[in-house]
């Protein structure tokens, strides 16, 4: 099987920009023609339209399962179908599930989200430490799939927990980063990147520069661009000088760019193009 | 609406022991008569039997959603029905979902797991900090529901992350505990406990004693008894001297106590009784 990191780098090069569109479908924000449908069907149709609109433009999509779980098991069925459709459209699919638990339970989550679901990678929570991450690695690596472990999240409160510094002044997120680098060293692909990547919020560019040094083999999944306030220049801090090593996600700023326009798919495609171009320009 | 903490304390008093049975249904471990069924149906029937067996003995059950998600959206549908059945059986239901994300996404998880699902409380991950927890509090408190926020998890690797100490020697889990105490102070019930509780593993009794001091208004959900190695004496550290303030969970040691016996429900009921008695005795 192909190594996840190699496959992701190839996809980024083929599309020409290291960007990912997040699939966060909210009923309240859908195009008028979809709002009257039952929620499961409405969010699935919307995501189908988004996938069609962006498949030729971006290398990856990131379905956020919370927006599907919101509608119960019917929403989860829609999540499963949307993931499959995105894989069929040639996109790298990152299931944003942020699961985490003790080892035996983490193994069940790994079987669910890496084994049964058509994704290339998932996001994983780091609070349980190494034995909570190991079952995900064991499920992902042999299957050519990947992980993005939460290191530095993009939200305002992140600092109150993740900046806690030890006696030597080293903050928690650097400790977590060192653990991710260590775990990830066992599954490095042909292009020098591990199947175990890291989530590093674009809203913290200074921290991203330090983390880039601590985790040279990790691909960073970078949320926070657009609606959360980070600029393309902020995102650039997550990349190496050769322009590799990260993929930037935008969700709301692309998905809901159609406001007031009748051709919502065209508006989304245009917003995805502008996003890809903005990131590409910042890396020059 | 009744306050979650008041309702839980009443249920504990009515049943006479502060214990909870975890519903972690693994296909491989089910009674032979269920093993031939399709997974979704098999785990639902098993949980139905467990609920019937323990409803007269214990105040609460804790369905672990990972074991249901394992079987895709059909498993999630089984989770929803099992939660409803447990509520109908008069049990306090704690959905062990350990969700956590940035605020806007956390609001979707809260709507899913506190709004749409028949549970009394859920578990929540703390790595995102206060703005990732707030949407869960906002959904839970007005509905008379509760939360248990991860403070100190029961797994061996917990220490590598959660023991990280600041320059004053205060470890991360105490900082998280102080945040939980602060957030929880806004929703304290008539009996002095907050709707926002904490997960504190029984495998760390020394830490539990300190946390008991930092979080006087939090009910502790205590995993780790039985299969994970903690004893009833270890669990006692999570309680106040009046015997209130915590609920101890056992999953595998009760669920799979039937090994080799044909009447699996009777064996599970007997194991639940022994578990309840063991914890009651340790609190005397």
Coordinates of C-alpha atoms in Angstrom, one line a residue:
Chain A
X1 CA 0.0 0.0 0.0
X2 CA 1.1 3.6 -0.7
X3 CA 2.3 5.5 2.3
X4 CA -0.2 8.2 3.5
X5 CA 2.4 11.1 3.6
X6 CA 3.7 10.2 0.1
X7 CA 0.2 10.1 -1.3
X8 CA -0.7 13.5 0.4
X9 CA 2.4 15.2 -1.0
X10 CA 1.7 13.8 -4.5
X11 CA -1.9 15.1 -4.3
X12 CA -0.7 18.5 -3.2
X13 CA 1.8 18.8 -6.0
X14 CA -0.8 17.6 -8.6
X15 CA -3.2 20.3 -7.5
X16 CA -0.6 23.0 -7.0
X17 CA -1.5 24.2 -3.5
X18 CA -1.4 22.6 0.0
X19 CA -5.0 23.3 1.0
X20 CA -7.9 21.4 2.3
X21 CA -11.6 22.3 2.4
X22 CA -13.4 21.4 5.6
X23 CA -16.9 19.9 5.2
X24 CA -18.9 21.4 8.1
X25 CA -22.5 21.4 6.9
X26 CA -24.9 23.5 9.0
X27 CA -28.6 23.2 8.2
X28 CA -29.1 27.0 9.0
X29 CA -26.5 28.0 6.4
X30 CA -27.3 25.7 3.5
X31 CA -28.5 27.1 0.1
X32 CA -32.2 27.7 0.0
X33 CA -32.9 24.8 -2.4
X34 CA -31.6 22.3 0.2
X35 CA -33.1 23.8 3.4
X36 CA -36.5 22.1 3.0
X37 CA -35.0 18.6 2.9
X38 CA -34.7 16.2 5.9
X39 CA -31.3 17.1 7.6
X40 CA -29.4 13.9 6.7
X41 CA -30.3 14.3 3.0
X42 CA -29.7 18.1 3.0
X43 CA -26.2 17.9 4.4
X44 CA -25.3 15.0 2.2
X45 CA -26.5 16.8 -0.9
X46 CA -24.6 19.9 0.1
X47 CA -21.4 18.0 0.7
X48 CA -21.8 16.2 -2.6
X49 CA -22.1 19.6 -4.3
X50 CA -19.0 20.9 -2.5
X51 CA -17.0 17.9 -3.5
X52 CA -18.0 18.3 -7.1
X53 CA -17.1 22.0 -6.9
X54 CA -13.7 21.6 -5.3
X55 CA -12.4 18.2 -6.6
X56 CA -10.5 19.7 -9.4
X57 CA -9.0 22.5 -7.3
X58 CA -7.9 21.2 -3.9
X59 CA -6.0 18.0 -3.0
X60 CA -8.0 17.2 0.2
X61 CA -11.3 17.6 2.1
X62 CA -11.8 17.3 5.8
X63 CA -15.4 16.2 6.8
X64 CA -16.0 17.3 10.4
X65 CA -18.0 14.5 11.9
X66 CA -19.6 16.7 14.6
X67 CA -21.8 18.3 12.0
X68 CA -23.1 14.9 10.9
X69 CA -23.4 13.4 14.4
X70 CA -25.6 16.4 15.1
X71 CA -28.3 14.5 13.1
X72 CA -27.9 11.2 14.9
X73 CA -27.2 7.8 13.2
X74 CA -28.7 9.1 10.0
X75 CA -26.2 11.9 10.0
X76 CA -23.4 9.4 10.6
X77 CA -24.6 7.3 7.6
X78 CA -24.4 10.6 5.6
X79 CA -20.8 11.1 6.9
X80 CA -19.9 7.5 5.7
X81 CA -21.3 8.2 2.3
X82 CA -19.7 11.6 1.9
X83 CA -16.3 10.2 2.8
X84 CA -16.7 7.4 0.2
X85 CA -17.8 9.9 -2.4
X86 CA -14.8 12.2 -1.7
X87 CA -12.4 9.2 -2.1
X88 CA -14.1 8.3 -5.4
X89 CA -13.6 11.9 -6.5
X90 CA -9.8 11.4 -6.1
X91 CA -9.6 13.6 -3.0
X92 CA -7.5 12.8 0.1
X93 CA -10.0 12.5 2.9
X94 CA -9.2 13.5 6.4
X95 CA -11.9 12.5 8.9
X96 CA -12.0 15.2 11.6
X97 CA -13.1 13.0 14.5
X98 CA -10.7 14.0 17.2
X99 CA -11.2 10.7 19.1
X100 CA -9.2 9.8 22.1
X101 CA -9.5 7.3 25.0
X102 CA -7.6 4.6 26.9
X103 CA -5.9 2.0 24.8
X104 CA -8.7 -0.7 24.6
X105 CA -11.3 1.9 23.7
X106 CA -9.0 3.7 21.3
X107 CA -8.7 0.4 19.4
X108 CA -12.4 0.4 18.9
X109 CA -12.4 4.0 17.6
X110 CA -9.5 3.1 15.3
X111 CA -11.4 0.1 13.9
X112 CA -14.5 2.4 13.4
X113 CA -12.8 5.4 11.8
X114 CA -9.8 4.0 10.0
X115 CA -11.0 0.4 9.4
X116 CA -14.6 0.8 8.4
X117 CA -14.7 4.3 7.1
X118 CA -13.4 5.4 3.6
X119 CA -10.9 8.0 4.8
X120 CA -7.2 8.5 4.3
X121 CA -6.5 9.9 7.7
X122 CA -8.2 11.0 10.9
X123 CA -7.5 13.6 13.7
X124 CA -6.8 12.2 17.2
X125 CA -6.8 13.8 20.7
X126 CA -3.5 13.7 22.6
X127 CA -4.7 14.1 26.3
X128 CA -4.4 10.4 27.1
X129 CA -0.7 10.2 26.0
X130 CA 1.1 7.5 24.0
X131 CA -0.9 4.5 24.9
X132 CA -4.1 6.3 23.8
X133 CA -2.4 7.1 20.4
X134 CA -0.7 3.7 19.8
X135 CA -3.9 1.8 18.7
X136 CA -4.6 4.5 16.0
X137 CA -1.0 4.2 14.7
X138 CA -1.3 0.4 14.6
X139 CA -4.5 0.6 12.6
X140 CA -3.3 3.4 10.3
X141 CA 0.3 2.7 9.3
X142 CA -0.1 -0.8 7.8
X143 CA -3.2 0.3 5.9
X144 CA -1.4 3.3 4.3
X145 CA -3.5 5.7 6.3
X146 CA -2.5 8.6 8.5
X147 CA -3.2 10.5 11.7
X148 CA -3.0 14.1 12.8
X149 CA -2.5 14.4 16.5
X150 CA -3.7 17.5 18.3
X151 CA -0.6 19.5 19.4
X152 CA -1.7 23.1 19.3
X153 CA -5.4 23.8 18.6
X154 CA -6.6 27.0 16.9
X155 CA -9.1 28.2 19.5
X156 CA -8.6 31.2 21.9
X157 CA -8.6 29.0 25.1
X158 CA -5.9 26.7 23.8
X159 CA -3.2 28.7 25.6
X160 CA -4.7 28.3 29.1
X161 CA -4.1 24.5 28.9
X162 CA -1.5 24.0 26.1
X163 CA 0.9 26.8 27.2
X164 CA 1.4 25.5 30.7
X165 CA 5.2 25.5 31.0
X166 CA 7.5 23.2 33.0
X167 CA 10.3 24.4 35.4
X168 CA 12.6 24.8 32.3
X169 CA 10.0 26.9 30.5
X170 CA 9.0 24.3 28.0
X171 CA 5.3 24.4 27.4
X172 CA 2.9 21.4 27.2
X173 CA 2.4 21.7 23.5
X174 CA 6.2 21.2 22.9
X175 CA 6.1 18.1 25.1
X176 CA 3.2 16.7 23.1
X177 CA 5.1 17.6 19.9
X178 CA 8.2 15.7 21.1
X179 CA 6.0 12.7 21.8
X180 CA 4.3 12.9 18.4
X181 CA 7.8 13.1 16.7
X182 CA 8.9 10.0 18.6
X183 CA 5.8 8.0 17.8
X184 CA 5.9 9.1 14.2
X185 CA 9.5 8.2 13.6
X186 CA 8.4 4.5 13.2
X187 CA 6.4 5.2 10.1
X188 CA 8.2 7.6 7.8
X189 CA 7.5 7.4 4.1
X190 CA 9.7 7.7 1.0
X191 CA 9.5 11.4 1.0
X192 CA 10.7 11.9 4.6
X193 CA 7.3 12.6 6.2
X194 CA 5.6 10.4 8.8
X195 CA 2.1 8.9 8.6
X196 CA 1.7 10.5 12.0
X197 CA 1.2 14.3 11.5
X198 CA 0.1 17.1 13.9
X199 CA -2.7 19.6 14.2
X200 CA -1.1 23.1 14.6
X201 CA -3.5 26.0 14.5
X202 CA -2.7 28.9 12.1
X203 CA -3.8 31.3 14.8
X204 CA -0.5 30.7 16.6
X205 CA 2.3 31.4 14.0
X206 CA 5.0 31.9 16.6
X207 CA 4.3 28.5 18.2
X208 CA 4.1 26.9 14.7
X209 CA 7.7 28.0 13.9
X210 CA 9.0 26.3 17.1
X211 CA 6.9 23.2 16.4
X212 CA 8.2 23.1 12.8
X213 CA 11.7 22.6 14.4
X214 CA 10.6 19.9 16.9
X215 CA 8.6 17.9 14.4
X216 CA 10.6 17.9 11.1
X217 CA 9.0 14.6 9.9
X218 CA 5.4 15.7 10.7
X219 CA 2.9 17.1 8.2
X220 CA 1.0 19.8 9.9
X221 CA -2.8 20.0 9.4
X222 CA -3.4 23.8 9.9
X223 CA -6.9 24.9 10.9
X224 CA -7.8 28.6 11.7
X225 CA -7.5 30.3 8.3
X226 CA -10.5 32.5 7.3
X227 CA -13.4 32.5 9.7
X228 CA -11.1 31.9 12.7
X229 CA -9.0 34.9 11.8
X230 CA -5.6 33.6 10.6
X231 CA -4.1 34.9 7.3
X232 CA -2.1 33.1 4.6
X233 CA 1.0 34.7 6.1
X234 CA 0.2 33.2 9.5
X235 CA -0.2 29.8 7.8
X236 CA 3.2 30.0 6.1
X237 CA 4.9 29.5 9.5
X238 CA 3.8 25.9 9.5
X239 CA 5.8 25.1 6.3
X240 CA 9.4 24.3 5.6
X241 CA 11.4 26.6 3.4
X242 CA 10.9 24.3 0.5
X243 CA 7.1 24.8 0.7
X244 CA 6.3 21.3 2.0
X245 CA 5.2 20.0 5.4
X246 CA 1.8 21.4 5.9
X247 CA -1.8 21.5 4.6
X248 CA -4.0 24.5 5.4
X249 CA -7.7 23.9 6.0
X250 CA -10.6 26.4 5.4
X251 CA -14.2 25.5 6.1
X252 CA -16.7 28.3 6.6
X253 CA -14.9 30.8 4.4
X254 CA -15.2 28.5 1.4
X255 CA -18.5 26.6 2.2
X256 CA -20.6 29.7 2.8
X257 CA -19.0 32.0 0.2
X258 CA -22.2 31.7 -1.9
X259 CA -24.3 34.0 0.3
X260 CA -26.9 35.7 -1.9
X261 CA -25.7 34.0 -5.1
X262 CA -28.0 31.4 -6.8
X263 CA -25.2 29.3 -8.3
X264 CA -23.7 28.1 -4.9
X265 CA -21.4 25.5 -6.4
X266 CA -19.8 28.0 -8.7
X267 CA -19.3 30.4 -5.8
X268 CA -17.8 27.7 -3.7
X269 CA -15.4 26.7 -6.5
X270 CA -14.4 30.3 -6.9
X271 CA -13.8 30.7 -3.1
X272 CA -11.7 27.5 -3.1
X273 CA -9.6 28.8 -6.0
X274 CA -9.0 32.1 -4.2
X275 CA -8.1 30.2 -1.0
X276 CA -5.6 27.9 -2.9
X277 CA -4.1 31.0 -4.7
X278 CA -3.8 32.9 -1.4
X279 CA -1.8 30.1 0.3
X280 CA 0.3 29.5 -2.8
X281 CA 1.3 33.1 -3.0
X282 CA 2.2 33.2 0.7
X283 CA 4.6 30.3 0.2
X284 CA 6.5 32.0 -2.6
Chain B
X1 CA -36.1 20.4 35.5
X2 CA -34.2 18.5 38.2
X3 CA -30.6 19.2 38.6
X4 CA -28.3 16.5 37.3
X5 CA -26.2 16.2 40.5
X6 CA -29.2 16.1 42.8
X7 CA -30.7 13.4 40.6
X8 CA -27.5 11.3 40.6
X9 CA -27.1 11.6 44.4
X10 CA -30.7 10.5 44.9
X11 CA -30.3 7.5 42.6
X12 CA -27.1 6.5 44.4
X13 CA -28.9 6.7 47.8
X14 CA -31.9 4.7 46.4
X15 CA -29.7 1.9 45.2
X16 CA -27.3 2.1 48.2
X17 CA -24.0 2.1 46.4
X18 CA -22.2 4.8 44.2
X19 CA -21.4 2.5 41.3
X20 CA -22.0 2.5 37.5
X21 CA -21.8 -0.3 35.0
X22 CA -20.0 0.5 31.8
X23 CA -21.6 -0.8 28.6
X24 CA -18.6 -1.8 26.4
X25 CA -20.0 -4.5 24.2
X26 CA -17.4 -6.4 22.2
X27 CA -18.6 -9.0 19.6
X28 CA -15.7 -11.3 20.5
X29 CA -16.8 -11.5 24.1
X30 CA -20.6 -11.9 23.8
X31 CA -22.5 -14.9 25.1
X32 CA -22.5 -17.7 22.5
X33 CA -26.3 -17.3 21.8
X34 CA -25.7 -13.7 20.5
X35 CA -22.5 -14.2 18.6
X36 CA -24.2 -15.4 15.4
X37 CA -26.4 -12.2 15.1
X38 CA -25.4 -9.2 12.9
X39 CA -23.2 -6.9 15.1
X40 CA -25.6 -4.0 15.6
X41 CA -28.3 -6.4 16.8
X42 CA -26.0 -8.5 18.9
X43 CA -24.5 -5.7 20.9
X44 CA -28.0 -4.1 21.4
X45 CA -29.4 -7.4 22.7
X46 CA -26.5 -7.9 25.0
X47 CA -26.8 -4.3 26.4
X48 CA -30.6 -4.9 26.8
X49 CA -29.8 -8.0 28.9
X50 CA -27.2 -6.2 30.9
X51 CA -29.6 -3.3 31.6
X52 CA -32.3 -5.8 32.8
X53 CA -29.8 -7.6 34.9
X54 CA -28.4 -4.5 36.7
X55 CA -31.3 -2.0 36.8
X56 CA -32.4 -3.1 40.3
X57 CA -28.8 -3.1 41.6
X58 CA -26.9 0.0 40.4
X59 CA -27.9 3.6 40.0
X60 CA -26.2 4.3 36.7
X61 CA -24.8 2.9 33.4
X62 CA -22.2 4.3 31.1
X63 CA -22.5 3.3 27.4
X64 CA -19.1 3.7 25.8
X65 CA -19.9 4.9 22.3
X66 CA -16.7 3.7 20.7
X67 CA -17.9 0.1 21.0
X68 CA -21.0 1.1 19.0
X69 CA -19.3 3.4 16.5
X70 CA -17.2 0.3 15.8
X71 CA -20.1 -1.0 13.8
X72 CA -20.8 2.2 11.8
X73 CA -24.1 4.2 11.7
X74 CA -26.0 1.0 12.6
X75 CA -24.0 0.7 15.7
X76 CA -24.7 4.4 16.5
X77 CA -28.4 3.6 16.1
X78 CA -28.0 0.8 18.6
X79 CA -26.3 3.3 21.0
X80 CA -29.2 5.7 20.7
X81 CA -31.7 2.9 21.5
X82 CA -29.6 1.5 24.4
X83 CA -29.4 4.9 26.0
X84 CA -33.2 5.3 25.7
X85 CA -33.9 1.9 27.1
X86 CA -31.6 2.6 30.1
X87 CA -33.4 5.8 30.8
X88 CA -36.7 4.0 30.6
X89 CA -35.3 1.4 33.1
X90 CA -34.9 4.2 35.6
X91 CA -31.1 4.3 35.3
X92 CA -28.9 7.5 35.2
X93 CA -27.2 7.3 31.8
X94 CA -23.7 8.7 31.3
X95 CA -22.8 8.7 27.6
X96 CA -19.1 8.1 27.4
X97 CA -18.3 10.0 24.3
X98 CA -15.3 12.1 25.3
X99 CA -15.9 14.7 22.6
X100 CA -13.9 17.9 22.4
X101 CA -13.3 20.6 19.8
X102 CA -13.2 24.3 19.2
X103 CA -16.3 26.2 20.4
X104 CA -18.4 26.1 17.2
X105 CA -17.8 22.4 16.6
X106 CA -18.3 21.6 20.3
X107 CA -21.8 23.2 20.0
X108 CA -22.6 20.6 17.3
X109 CA -21.4 17.7 19.5
X110 CA -23.4 19.1 22.4
X111 CA -26.6 19.3 20.3
X112 CA -25.9 15.7 19.2
X113 CA -25.0 14.1 22.5
X114 CA -26.9 16.1 25.0
X115 CA -29.8 17.4 22.8
X116 CA -30.8 14.5 20.6
X117 CA -29.6 11.5 22.7
X118 CA -31.5 10.2 25.7
X119 CA -28.7 10.5 28.3
X120 CA -28.3 12.3 31.6
X121 CA -24.7 13.3 31.2
X122 CA -21.7 12.8 28.9
X123 CA -17.9 12.8 29.2
X124 CA -15.9 15.7 27.6
X125 CA -12.3 16.1 26.7
X126 CA -10.4 19.0 28.3
X127 CA -7.5 19.6 25.9
X128 CA -9.1 22.6 24.1
X129 CA -9.6 24.5 27.4
X130 CA -12.6 26.6 28.6
X131 CA -14.1 27.7 25.2
X132 CA -14.2 24.1 24.1
X133 CA -16.1 23.1 27.3
X134 CA -18.5 26.1 27.4
X135 CA -20.9 24.9 24.7
X136 CA -21.4 21.6 26.5
X137 CA -22.2 23.4 29.8
X138 CA -24.6 25.7 27.9
X139 CA -26.4 22.7 26.5
X140 CA -26.3 20.6 29.7
X141 CA -27.2 22.9 32.6
X142 CA -30.5 24.3 31.5
X143 CA -31.7 20.8 30.5
X144 CA -30.8 19.3 33.9
X145 CA -28.0 17.3 32.3
X146 CA -24.4 16.9 33.4
X147 CA -20.8 16.6 32.2
X148 CA -17.8 14.8 33.4
X149 CA -14.6 16.6 32.1
X150 CA -11.4 14.6 31.7
X151 CA -9.0 15.6 34.5
X152 CA -7.0 12.6 35.3
X153 CA -7.5 9.6 33.0
X154 CA -7.0 6.0 34.3
X155 CA -4.5 4.8 31.6
X156 CA -0.8 4.2 32.2
X157 CA 0.4 6.9 29.8
X158 CA -1.7 9.6 31.5
X159 CA 1.2 10.7 33.6
X160 CA 3.4 11.6 30.7
X161 CA 1.0 14.3 29.7
X162 CA -1.1 15.1 32.7
X163 CA 1.7 15.2 35.3
X164 CA 3.7 17.9 33.5
X165 CA 4.4 20.4 36.3
X166 CA 4.8 24.1 36.1
X167 CA 7.7 26.1 37.7
X168 CA 5.8 26.0 41.0
X169 CA 5.5 22.2 40.8
X170 CA 1.8 22.3 40.1
X171 CA 0.9 19.6 37.5
X172 CA -1.3 20.0 34.5
X173 CA -4.2 17.9 36.0
X174 CA -4.4 20.3 38.9
X175 CA -4.7 23.2 36.5
X176 CA -7.4 21.5 34.6
X177 CA -9.1 20.7 37.9
X178 CA -9.0 24.3 38.9
X179 CA -10.6 25.3 35.6
X180 CA -13.3 22.6 36.0
X181 CA -14.1 23.9 39.5
X182 CA -14.4 27.4 38.2
X183 CA -16.6 26.5 35.2
X184 CA -18.7 24.3 37.5
X185 CA -19.3 26.9 40.1
X186 CA -22.0 28.4 37.9
X187 CA -24.3 25.4 38.0
X188 CA -24.4 24.0 41.6
X189 CA -27.5 22.0 42.6
X190 CA -29.4 21.9 45.9
X191 CA -27.1 19.3 47.4
X192 CA -23.9 21.2 46.8
X193 CA -22.6 19.5 43.8
X194 CA -22.2 21.0 40.3
X195 CA -23.6 19.7 37.0
X196 CA -20.0 19.8 35.8
X197 CA -18.1 16.8 37.2
X198 CA -14.7 15.3 36.6
X199 CA -13.2 12.1 35.3
X200 CA -10.6 11.0 37.9
X201 CA -9.0 7.5 37.4
X202 CA -9.1 5.1 40.3
X203 CA -5.6 4.0 39.2
X204 CA -4.2 7.2 40.7
X205 CA -5.5 7.4 44.4
X206 CA -2.9 9.8 45.6
X207 CA -3.8 12.3 42.8
X208 CA -7.5 11.7 43.5
X209 CA -7.0 12.9 47.1
X210 CA -5.5 16.1 46.0
X211 CA -8.2 16.6 43.3
X212 CA -10.9 16.0 45.9
X213 CA -9.6 19.1 47.7
X214 CA -9.3 21.2 44.5
X215 CA -12.8 20.3 43.3
X216 CA -15.1 20.1 46.3
X217 CA -18.3 20.7 44.2
X218 CA -17.5 18.1 41.5
X219 CA -18.8 14.6 41.4
X220 CA -16.0 12.4 40.2
X221 CA -16.7 9.7 37.7
X222 CA -14.0 7.1 38.6
X223 CA -12.9 4.5 35.9
X224 CA -10.2 2.0 36.4
X225 CA -11.7 -0.5 38.9
X226 CA -11.4 -4.2 38.1
X227 CA -10.0 -5.0 34.7
X228 CA -7.7 -1.9 34.8
X229 CA -6.3 -2.9 38.2
X230 CA -7.7 -0.5 40.8
X231 CA -9.2 -1.8 44.0
X232 CA -12.2 -0.5 46.0
X233 CA -9.7 1.0 48.5
X234 CA -8.1 2.9 45.6
X235 CA -11.5 4.2 44.6
X236 CA -12.3 5.4 48.1
X237 CA -9.8 8.3 47.6
X238 CA -12.2 10.0 45.3
X239 CA -15.0 10.3 47.9
X240 CA -15.5 12.8 50.7
X241 CA -15.6 11.6 54.3
X242 CA -19.4 11.5 54.2
X243 CA -19.3 8.9 51.4
X244 CA -20.6 11.2 48.7
X245 CA -18.9 12.9 45.8
X246 CA -18.0 10.1 43.4
X247 CA -19.4 7.2 41.3
X248 CA -17.1 4.3 40.5
X249 CA -17.4 2.6 37.1
X250 CA -16.7 -1.0 36.2
X251 CA -17.1 -2.4 32.7
X252 CA -15.3 -5.6 31.7
X253 CA -15.2 -7.1 35.2
X254 CA -19.0 -7.0 35.4
X255 CA -20.0 -7.5 31.7
X256 CA -17.9 -10.6 31.1
X257 CA -18.3 -12.2 34.5
X258 CA -20.4 -14.9 32.9
X259 CA -17.5 -16.7 31.2
X260 CA -18.4 -20.4 30.9
X261 CA -21.9 -19.9 32.6
X262 CA -25.0 -20.4 30.5
X263 CA -27.2 -17.9 32.4
X264 CA -25.2 -14.8 31.5
X265 CA -27.7 -12.3 32.9
X266 CA -27.7 -13.9 36.3
X267 CA -23.9 -14.0 36.3
X268 CA -23.8 -10.3 35.4
X269 CA -26.3 -9.4 38.1
X270 CA -24.2 -11.3 40.6
X271 CA -21.0 -9.5 39.5
X272 CA -22.8 -6.1 39.7
X273 CA -24.0 -7.0 43.3
X274 CA -20.4 -8.0 44.3
X275 CA -19.1 -4.8 42.8
X276 CA -21.7 -2.6 44.6
X277 CA -20.9 -4.4 47.9
X278 CA -17.2 -4.1 47.4
X279 CA -17.4 -0.3 46.9
X280 CA -20.0 0.1 49.8
X281 CA -17.7 -1.8 52.2
X282 CA -14.6 0.3 51.2
X283 CA -16.5 3.5 52.1
X284 CA -17.5 2.4 55.6

